[in-house]
Amino acid sequence: MTNAALIEELKTLVEPGKVLTDAPSLEAYGKDWTKHFAPAPSAIVFPKSIEQVQAIVRWANQHKVALVPSGGRTGLSAAAVAANGEVVVAFDYMNQILEFNEFDRTVVCQPGVITEQLQNFAEEKGLYYPVDFASAGSSQIGGNIGTNAGGIKVIRYGMTRNWVAGMKVVTGAGDLLELNRDLIKNATGYDMRQLFIGAEGTLGFVVEATMRLDRAPKNLTAMVLGSPDLDSIMPVLHAFQSKLDLTAFEFFSDKAMAKVLARGDVPAPFETDCPFYALLEFEAASEEIANDALATFEHCVEQGWVLDGVMSQSEQQLQNLWKLREYISETISHWTPYKNDISVTVSKVPAFLHDIDAIVESNYPDFEVVWFGHIGDGNLHLNILKPDNLSKDEFFAKCATVNKWVFETVQKYNGSISAEHGVGMTKRDYLGYSRSEPEIAVMRAIKAVFDPNGIMNPGKIFN
Amino acid sequence: MTNAALIEELKTLVEPGKVLTDAPSLEAYGKDWTKHFAPAPSAIVFPKSIEQVQAIVRWANQHKVALVPSGGRTGLSAAAVAANGEVVVAFDYMNQILEFNEFDRTVVCQPGVITEQLQNFAEEKGLYYPVDFASAGSSQIGGNIGTNAGGIKVIRYGMTRNWVAGMKVVTGAGDLLELNRDLIKNATGYDMRQLFIGAEGTLGFVVEATMRLDRAPKNLTAMVLGSPDLDSIMPVLHAFQSKLDLTAFEFFSDKAMAKVLARGDVPAPFETDCPFYALLEFEAASEEIANDALATFEHCVEQGWVLDGVMSQSEQQLQNLWKLREYISETISHWTPYKNDISVTVSKVPAFLHDIDAIVESNYPDFEVVWFGHIGDGNLHLNILKPDNLSKDEFFAKCATVNKWVFETVQKYNGSISAEHGVGMTKRDYLGYSRSEPEIAVMRAIKAVFDPNGIMNPGKIFN
């Protein structure tokens, strides 16, 4: 069958107008937020039901057509990029919240429900969907599950994994599986729901997900603390974690702070200049908790771990303190930074970070390194800014060398080359730094179980 | 090779004296807490290191010898029973806590570490291992992981799954895999750690596990509430869950309460007789929280959902209230009960329980049904007491019919035939009530990936 005939057949499987092949659509739906791979899909198909998804997968198996899932297209690892003539399956028209149960605190979502849509729905019900990150306004639940999205509240609430009560998936073989049936306790064999979470669409498509909600947080309160060195951040985390249930523990360097303050639209938290800052958040549900927080702060100052600090006294102050952290990424994008999202266990963060700093410093003394991240989860965002006197090409050529050093150091510390952004195509060739050969071999074999013809997002995670 | 020659070869793989073939050992190590299958292993082997485990698995592959893992042997599904000449691999000599990290709050455990040993270790460090259940004094961490053990604190802390930061496993193929490297965030492909949790030893052996700890709970406080009917328990749960972070929400019927009070060693919580009771627990970390709890209690009384109640004012009272729930299982064992451990989503509990009651009542009006369980998780323990005028054989013959009705009702409510005890051999033939044919086919294929020769605990979960 010719390519054109295939697309005509595909059109019969969905509603009229729900297969697009025009150039702007192919360009828009063929990529995510990464820029390394040129989008080149052969068509975009928009199913409106589980049955249509199954029909598409059966069709793809019959004709050995590769499929790429597409959600909010905010991914950062090129897992949702179609660069090789694949058919993109976009879930934009499966975007409804189907059901809410107040006793189970669950919401049945179609995969195209936007993260923010679920967050707002929860809020209307007096509840809370706690997975939150910069792209929550565009990212979709199906994509969140595919990448096991994390973000800024993981220290308290965990990743997306923790909030998936159950899901329906269409496997690469076209089977519809109802995984876990939304139960809290279910000891009936392998929990395959867990395999699909973080599988980046390589095993099948998530076609429905039941998400759990939590009670709404009470009186969220933030502190920004300045520390004399990175090593001090660890005992600070430890001291606060022993006393409070932290909802966030972020960190950023003086360089990150300086860039954000230079914007002129965010007030400085305090006067003292410090090389490192921590932003922590907790529910000040009672006066005792607020007092515990202040006492812990004073203890940290006495120990010399903290030089200065501030605690939010209002919703407005809370927002302003968060801006110090949340504006970093956007602010430094001006310097076209080399970015890497990596993790180690929390206790190894200082040594790991010193190692990377020393490597970059000794090899590229002109490079400005900006660190920030979810240090309470061991998740660091490494950013190296392009010096003005280097062209983009020269800069990125040098960064390719940096990549190798970073991953070697990750391996030395037994860490992860991708903390929360996934592997996709951008880190595929580096997977061996974090997963052993037998592990990768097993992953390939598991893929073959669910996707015998290799049609589901091929070339992502591994080749 | 003869069986005797095989055992001689096995002896060369471990330390002297660490292979047992005497009848009492075969009897003791060949079974768990279930009584349905007669133990008949051919030998018991006690490895002391990961290398020895790998050597045993390679030997088993070479000679196609089936292996059965053995931990604390407290399982309730015959998952650790060796009834067919298998070699039992017992982890009693791999029982050390190897490492503690205060910043990561993690403990590296050998698989034979007893649950209580980990709980006590955590307490010594001012921390808390929150997975707790009746057999914590004997069960081992490796077995807890194999069955994804739950228990009485799941509503707040989740199952064992939530506390496994990483683990080392020896697969059925003999490969040593280091899964997840103890990271909080790790988006590098399929999370195979999750597959081994709850796999009942059918994919490989857990040979080391890094367990997370939590901060110690503050001022745990319990309430026992009496309700006029089961339907009232749901809004009570909902009301409390909206206000408090519950650490437990258990329920039991008047019949369960009556049996425990008849022992004479536990005080009645209050005078009012009620058909159903709830025991809930929370951290009364501040006066505000205790006041919230009392206000919610009053609200529930006003609504008619609660007839009477009591709140613990001391550690002693807390323990006494818990005895009302914890003594049930032991107390009713006198009536050699038919037992079943099942779950549905929380909101379906009342309708489900009414259905089962009606079926048993209409078919066997002489049977006394005792309900209790973790209702906050949708996990019900159904117990039917043997009428005095029936022989054991007659009673269990009738219960075989009950089994079918129970599982059909579970299926009708899309629930689980095994909430937390696992499938093992006891529920193997009923798996189809909770998992579809394509799901079971995929499980078999996944097993074949990790265990190509089918030597790892064969005949458990599925045949």
Short mmCIF file of C-alpha atoms in Angstrom, two decimals, chain A residues 81-459:
data_model
loop_
_atom_site.label_atom_id
_atom_site.label_comp_id
_atom_site.label_asym_id
_atom_site.label_seq_id
_atom_site.Cartn_x
_atom_site.Cartn_y
_atom_site.Cartn_z
CA VAL A 81 9.25 13.97 18.61
CA ALA A 82 8.37 12.30 15.32
CA ALA A 83 11.50 12.71 13.22
CA ASN A 84 11.21 9.67 10.96
CA GLY A 85 7.89 9.66 9.14
CA GLU A 86 5.89 8.29 12.08
CA VAL A 87 2.18 8.88 12.59
CA VAL A 88 1.60 11.12 15.59
CA VAL A 89 -1.34 10.16 17.82
CA ALA A 90 -2.46 13.35 19.55
CA PHE A 91 -4.86 13.22 22.48
CA ASP A 92 -6.17 16.78 22.28
CA TYR A 93 -9.75 15.59 21.69
CA MET A 94 -9.71 13.11 24.56
CA ASN A 95 -9.55 15.88 27.12
CA GLN A 96 -12.52 15.34 29.41
CA ILE A 97 -12.77 14.74 33.11
CA LEU A 98 -15.19 11.81 33.14
CA GLU A 99 -15.94 11.15 36.78
CA PHE A 100 -15.28 12.31 40.33
CA ASN A 101 -15.70 10.30 43.50
CA GLU A 102 -15.56 12.26 46.73
CA PHE A 103 -15.15 9.24 49.01
CA ASP A 104 -12.33 7.75 46.96
CA ARG A 105 -11.00 11.21 46.16
CA THR A 106 -10.43 10.11 42.60
CA VAL A 107 -10.90 11.72 39.20
CA VAL A 108 -11.22 9.69 36.03
CA CYS A 109 -9.39 11.60 33.30
CA GLN A 110 -8.98 11.15 29.60
CA PRO A 111 -5.30 11.34 28.66
CA GLY A 112 -5.57 14.80 27.08
CA VAL A 113 -6.72 16.50 30.29
CA ILE A 114 -4.33 19.39 30.98
CA THR A 115 -2.48 19.24 34.32
CA GLU A 116 -3.84 22.66 35.28
CA GLN A 117 -7.38 21.55 34.37
CA LEU A 118 -7.05 18.74 36.92
CA GLN A 119 -5.48 21.07 39.48
CA ASN A 120 -8.36 23.52 39.08
CA PHE A 121 -10.97 20.78 39.18
CA ALA A 122 -9.48 19.51 42.44
CA GLU A 123 -9.55 23.01 43.89
CA GLU A 124 -13.24 23.39 43.00
CA LYS A 125 -13.89 20.22 44.97
CA GLY A 126 -11.96 21.54 47.97
CA LEU A 127 -9.14 19.10 47.20
CA TYR A 128 -5.65 19.23 45.72
CA TYR A 129 -3.72 17.66 42.86
CA PRO A 130 -0.17 18.05 44.10
CA VAL A 131 2.01 17.35 41.06
CA ASP A 132 3.08 20.78 39.84
CA PHE A 133 5.74 22.10 37.51
CA ALA A 134 6.45 24.91 35.08
CA SER A 135 4.53 23.45 32.11
CA ALA A 136 1.36 22.57 34.07
CA GLY A 137 -0.66 24.94 31.87
CA SER A 138 0.04 22.88 28.73
CA SER A 139 1.17 19.40 29.73
CA GLN A 140 -1.38 16.59 29.60
CA ILE A 141 -2.06 13.82 32.11
CA GLY A 142 -1.17 11.13 29.57
CA GLY A 143 2.21 12.74 29.02
CA ASN A 144 2.71 13.24 32.75
CA ILE A 145 2.23 9.52 33.23
CA GLY A 146 4.49 8.69 30.31
CA THR A 147 7.32 10.68 31.87
CA ASN A 148 6.33 10.15 35.53
CA ALA A 149 6.38 13.93 35.90
CA GLY A 150 7.83 15.31 39.12
CA GLY A 151 8.31 19.00 39.81
CA ILE A 152 8.42 21.16 42.88
CA LYS A 153 6.37 19.21 45.46
CA VAL A 154 7.98 15.78 45.16
CA ILE A 155 9.60 15.87 48.60
CA ARG A 156 6.13 15.68 50.16
CA TYR A 157 3.86 14.23 47.51
CA GLY A 158 6.12 12.10 45.31
CA MET A 159 6.02 11.87 41.53
CA THR A 160 3.00 11.37 39.24
CA ARG A 161 3.41 7.64 39.99
CA ASN A 162 1.98 8.17 43.48
CA TRP A 163 -1.25 9.68 42.16
CA VAL A 164 -2.26 7.13 39.53
CA ALA A 165 -4.92 4.92 41.12
CA GLY A 166 -5.45 2.98 37.95
CA MET A 167 -5.39 3.33 34.21
CA LYS A 168 -6.52 1.90 30.95
CA VAL A 169 -3.86 1.36 28.35
CA VAL A 170 -3.84 0.15 24.78
CA THR A 171 -0.69 -1.92 24.38
CA GLY A 172 1.44 -2.02 21.29
CA ALA A 173 -0.31 -5.31 20.51
CA GLY A 174 -3.68 -3.51 20.54
CA ASP A 175 -4.96 -5.02 23.78
CA LEU A 176 -6.94 -2.85 26.15
CA LEU A 177 -5.73 -3.47 29.70
CA GLU A 178 -7.43 -2.08 32.78
CA LEU A 179 -4.58 -1.80 35.24
CA ASN A 180 -5.20 -1.90 39.00
CA ARG A 181 -8.91 -0.99 38.84
CA ASP A 182 -8.31 2.09 41.01
CA LEU A 183 -7.74 -0.02 44.14
CA ILE A 184 -5.57 1.04 47.06
CA LYS A 185 -4.67 -2.54 47.89
CA ASN A 186 -4.38 -5.14 45.16
CA ALA A 187 -1.98 -8.05 45.59
CA THR A 188 -2.84 -10.00 42.45
CA GLY A 189 0.47 -10.31 40.67
CA TYR A 190 2.69 -7.86 38.83
CA ASP A 191 1.63 -4.23 39.04
CA MET A 192 1.95 -3.41 35.35
CA ARG A 193 0.51 0.04 35.93
CA GLN A 194 3.97 0.86 37.29
CA LEU A 195 5.65 -0.24 34.06
CA PHE A 196 3.62 2.14 31.92
CA ILE A 197 4.38 5.05 34.24
CA GLY A 198 7.59 6.55 32.89
CA ALA A 199 7.68 4.31 29.81
CA GLU A 200 7.54 7.31 27.47
CA GLY A 201 4.90 5.69 25.29
CA THR A 202 7.16 2.82 24.25
CA LEU A 203 4.83 0.07 25.55
CA GLY A 204 1.44 1.47 24.63
CA PHE A 205 -0.86 4.43 25.03
CA VAL A 206 -2.51 5.57 28.24
CA VAL A 207 -6.15 6.03 27.20
CA GLU A 208 -7.71 6.74 30.61
CA ALA A 209 -6.29 7.39 34.06
CA THR A 210 -7.85 7.57 37.48
CA MET A 211 -5.93 10.15 39.46
CA ARG A 212 -6.03 10.53 43.22
CA LEU A 213 -6.46 13.86 44.95
CA ASP A 214 -5.27 14.94 48.38
CA ARG A 215 -6.75 17.29 50.96
CA ALA A 216 -6.01 20.94 50.25
CA PRO A 217 -2.86 22.24 51.98
CA LYS A 218 -3.35 24.62 54.87
CA ASN A 219 -1.62 27.99 55.10
CA LEU A 220 1.38 27.23 52.91
CA THR A 221 4.35 29.18 54.17
CA ALA A 222 7.78 29.60 52.63
CA MET A 223 11.21 30.47 53.99
CA VAL A 224 14.19 31.58 51.97
CA LEU A 225 17.48 30.97 53.77
CA GLY A 226 20.99 32.02 52.77
CA SER A 227 23.87 29.64 53.49
CA PRO A 228 27.63 30.24 53.54
CA ASP A 229 28.35 27.12 51.46
CA LEU A 230 26.63 24.19 49.86
CA ASP A 231 27.72 21.76 52.57
CA SER A 232 25.59 23.73 55.04
CA ILE A 233 22.43 23.12 53.03
CA MET A 234 22.39 19.42 54.01
CA PRO A 235 22.19 19.90 57.80
CA VAL A 236 19.61 22.64 57.19
CA LEU A 237 17.46 20.19 55.22
CA HIS A 238 17.99 17.57 57.90
CA ALA A 239 17.07 19.95 60.74
CA PHE A 240 13.86 21.12 59.07
CA GLN A 241 12.88 17.66 57.89
CA SER A 242 13.16 16.35 61.47
CA LYS A 243 10.68 18.96 62.68
CA LEU A 244 8.32 19.68 59.80
CA ASP A 245 6.61 17.94 56.90
CA LEU A 246 8.21 19.99 54.15
CA THR A 247 6.18 20.49 50.97
CA ALA A 248 9.24 21.77 49.07
CA PHE A 249 12.97 22.18 49.54
CA GLU A 250 14.55 23.93 46.60
CA PHE A 251 17.96 25.49 46.21
CA PHE A 252 19.69 27.95 43.93
CA SER A 253 23.09 29.59 43.74
CA ASP A 254 23.97 33.29 44.13
CA LYS A 255 24.37 33.47 40.35
CA ALA A 256 20.80 32.28 39.82
CA MET A 257 19.54 34.77 42.43
CA ALA A 258 21.51 37.63 40.86
CA LYS A 259 20.00 36.98 37.43
CA VAL A 260 16.46 36.95 38.79
CA LEU A 261 16.95 40.09 40.92
CA ALA A 262 18.43 41.90 37.91
CA ARG A 263 15.01 41.62 36.23
CA GLY A 264 13.84 44.27 38.69
CA ASP A 265 10.37 42.80 39.25
CA VAL A 266 11.08 40.56 42.24
CA PRO A 267 12.14 41.94 45.63
CA ALA A 268 15.31 40.61 47.28
CA PRO A 269 14.45 38.37 50.22
CA PHE A 270 17.01 40.05 52.50
CA GLU A 271 20.18 42.15 52.35
CA THR A 272 22.89 39.57 53.11
CA ASP A 273 24.69 38.15 50.08
CA CYS A 274 25.12 34.38 50.32
CA PRO A 275 26.63 31.87 47.90
CA PHE A 276 23.67 29.48 48.22
CA TYR A 277 19.99 29.83 48.99
CA ALA A 278 17.34 27.34 50.04
CA LEU A 279 13.62 27.83 49.60
CA LEU A 280 11.56 25.62 51.84
CA GLU A 281 7.81 25.39 52.21
CA PHE A 282 5.50 23.81 54.77
CA GLU A 283 1.94 24.00 56.01
CA ALA A 284 1.83 26.41 58.93
CA ALA A 285 -1.39 24.76 60.04
CA SER A 286 -0.94 25.84 63.65
CA GLU A 287 1.05 28.36 65.64
CA GLU A 288 3.13 25.50 67.05
CA ILE A 289 4.31 24.58 63.57
CA ALA A 290 5.25 28.16 62.73
CA ASN A 291 7.12 28.34 66.05
CA ASP A 292 8.91 25.06 65.31
CA ALA A 293 10.00 26.50 61.98
CA LEU A 294 11.35 29.67 63.59
CA ALA A 295 13.14 27.72 66.31
CA THR A 296 14.74 25.50 63.68
CA PHE A 297 15.79 28.56 61.72
CA GLU A 298 17.44 30.02 64.84
CA HIS A 299 19.18 26.72 65.51
CA CYS A 300 20.57 26.75 61.95
CA VAL A 301 21.82 30.32 62.39
CA GLU A 302 23.51 29.41 65.69
CA GLN A 303 25.24 26.48 64.00
CA GLY A 304 26.50 28.77 61.26
CA TRP A 305 24.58 26.88 58.55
CA VAL A 306 22.39 29.87 57.75
CA LEU A 307 23.47 33.51 57.48
CA ASP A 308 20.11 35.15 56.95
CA GLY A 309 16.52 34.22 56.23
CA VAL A 310 12.93 35.33 55.82
CA MET A 311 9.55 33.66 56.32
CA SER A 312 6.45 34.59 54.32
CA GLN A 313 3.68 36.24 56.34
CA SER A 314 1.11 36.45 53.56
CA GLU A 315 0.04 34.80 50.33
CA GLN A 316 1.68 37.69 48.45
CA GLN A 317 5.02 37.17 50.22
CA LEU A 318 4.74 33.43 49.59
CA GLN A 319 4.34 34.12 45.87
CA ASN A 320 7.24 36.56 45.84
CA LEU A 321 9.59 34.11 47.50
CA TRP A 322 8.59 31.40 45.00
CA LYS A 323 9.34 33.78 42.11
CA LEU A 324 13.00 33.78 43.18
CA ARG A 325 13.06 30.11 42.26
CA GLU A 326 10.48 29.88 39.51
CA TYR A 327 11.81 32.72 37.37
CA ILE A 328 15.32 31.28 37.12
CA SER A 329 14.76 29.07 34.09
CA GLU A 330 13.05 31.74 32.02
CA THR A 331 15.55 34.43 33.09
CA ILE A 332 18.70 32.53 32.17
CA SER A 333 17.23 31.35 28.85
CA HIS A 334 18.61 34.66 27.51
CA TRP A 335 22.12 33.11 27.71
CA THR A 336 21.10 30.01 25.67
CA PRO A 337 22.30 27.73 28.43
CA TYR A 338 23.53 24.20 28.24
CA LYS A 339 21.07 22.37 30.53
CA ASN A 340 21.18 19.05 32.26
CA ASP A 341 18.69 17.43 34.62
CA ILE A 342 20.44 14.91 36.84
CA SER A 343 20.08 13.34 40.26
CA VAL A 344 22.03 11.61 42.99
CA THR A 345 20.92 10.55 46.46
CA VAL A 346 20.40 13.61 48.63
CA SER A 347 23.44 13.02 50.84
CA LYS A 348 25.76 12.97 47.83
CA VAL A 349 24.64 16.32 46.43
CA PRO A 350 27.43 18.52 47.85
CA ALA A 351 30.29 16.25 46.78
CA PHE A 352 28.75 15.70 43.37
CA LEU A 353 28.25 19.39 42.78
CA HIS A 354 31.79 20.24 43.89
CA ASP A 355 33.14 17.68 41.42
CA ILE A 356 31.20 19.11 38.48
CA ASP A 357 32.14 22.66 39.42
CA ALA A 358 35.82 21.72 39.60
CA ILE A 359 35.74 19.97 36.22
CA VAL A 360 34.06 22.88 34.46
CA GLU A 361 36.21 25.46 36.25
CA SER A 362 39.49 23.78 35.32
CA ASN A 363 38.54 23.13 31.69
CA TYR A 364 36.40 26.11 30.79
CA PRO A 365 37.16 28.88 33.30
CA ASP A 366 35.10 31.33 31.22
CA PHE A 367 31.90 29.33 31.65
CA GLU A 368 29.37 30.59 34.17
CA VAL A 369 27.69 27.70 35.98
CA VAL A 370 24.23 28.29 37.42
CA TRP A 371 22.88 25.63 39.74
CA PHE A 372 19.35 25.26 40.95
CA GLY A 373 16.97 22.44 41.58
CA HIS A 374 14.97 20.23 43.86
CA ILE A 375 17.77 19.52 46.28
CA GLY A 376 15.42 17.83 48.75
CA ASP A 377 15.00 15.11 46.08
CA GLY A 378 18.66 15.08 45.02
CA ASN A 379 17.57 16.57 41.70
CA LEU A 380 19.90 19.20 40.28
CA HIS A 381 19.44 21.38 37.24
CA LEU A 382 22.88 22.20 35.90
CA ASN A 383 22.97 25.23 33.64
CA ILE A 384 26.05 26.60 31.90
CA LEU A 385 25.62 30.02 30.34
CA LYS A 386 27.12 30.81 26.97
CA PRO A 387 29.91 33.38 27.27
CA ASP A 388 29.16 36.39 25.04
CA ASN A 389 32.38 35.96 23.09
CA LEU A 390 31.50 32.43 21.94
CA SER A 391 29.23 31.58 19.03
CA LYS A 392 26.39 29.16 19.70
CA ASP A 393 28.11 26.49 17.63
CA GLU A 394 31.42 26.84 19.45
CA PHE A 395 29.63 26.83 22.78
CA PHE A 396 27.57 23.73 22.12
CA ALA A 397 30.61 21.92 20.69
CA LYS A 398 32.41 22.49 23.96
CA CYS A 399 29.30 21.46 25.90
CA ALA A 400 29.32 18.07 24.18
CA THR A 401 32.56 17.45 26.08
CA VAL A 402 30.95 18.72 29.26
CA ASN A 403 28.12 16.23 28.75
CA LYS A 404 30.55 13.35 28.92
CA TRP A 405 32.15 14.66 32.12
CA VAL A 406 28.77 15.22 33.70
CA PHE A 407 27.57 11.71 32.91
CA GLU A 408 30.84 10.17 34.05
CA THR A 409 30.47 12.00 37.33
CA VAL A 410 26.83 10.90 37.60
CA GLN A 411 28.01 7.34 37.10
CA LYS A 412 30.75 7.75 39.71
CA TYR A 413 28.08 8.81 42.22
CA ASN A 414 25.66 6.09 41.09
CA GLY A 415 23.15 8.73 40.06
CA SER A 416 20.67 9.24 37.24
CA ILE A 417 21.42 10.90 33.92
CA SER A 418 17.77 11.96 33.83
CA ALA A 419 16.11 12.88 37.09
CA GLU A 420 12.69 13.82 35.78
CA HIS A 421 12.80 14.77 32.11
CA GLY A 422 13.07 11.26 30.72
CA VAL A 423 15.40 9.70 28.17
CA GLY A 424 13.60 10.09 24.87
CA MET A 425 16.11 10.63 22.10
CA THR A 426 18.27 13.24 23.82
CA LYS A 427 19.75 10.90 26.43
CA ARG A 428 19.24 7.59 24.68
CA ASP A 429 22.91 7.17 23.81
CA TYR A 430 23.94 7.84 27.42
CA LEU A 431 21.55 5.38 29.08
CA GLY A 432 24.44 3.06 29.92
CA TYR A 433 25.74 5.60 32.43
CA SER A 434 22.71 4.90 34.64
CA ARG A 435 21.47 1.45 33.64
CA SER A 436 23.54 -1.70 33.28
CA GLU A 437 23.66 -3.81 30.12
CA PRO A 438 21.52 -6.60 31.64
CA GLU A 439 18.98 -3.99 32.77
CA ILE A 440 18.76 -2.52 29.27
CA ALA A 441 18.47 -6.01 27.79
CA VAL A 442 15.55 -6.74 30.11
CA MET A 443 13.90 -3.43 29.20
CA ARG A 444 14.10 -4.35 25.51
CA ALA A 445 12.56 -7.74 26.22
CA ILE A 446 9.73 -6.15 28.21
CA LYS A 447 9.06 -3.79 25.33
CA ALA A 448 8.81 -6.77 23.01
CA VAL A 449 6.17 -8.32 25.28
CA PHE A 450 3.86 -5.31 24.97
CA ASP A 451 4.88 -4.19 21.50
CA PRO A 452 5.91 -7.21 19.44
CA ASN A 453 6.13 -5.26 16.16
CA GLY A 454 8.06 -2.37 17.67
CA ILE A 455 5.58 0.25 16.50
CA MET A 456 5.22 2.20 19.75
CA ASN A 457 7.46 5.26 19.82
CA PRO A 458 10.47 3.42 18.42
CA GLY A 459 13.92 4.84 19.05
#
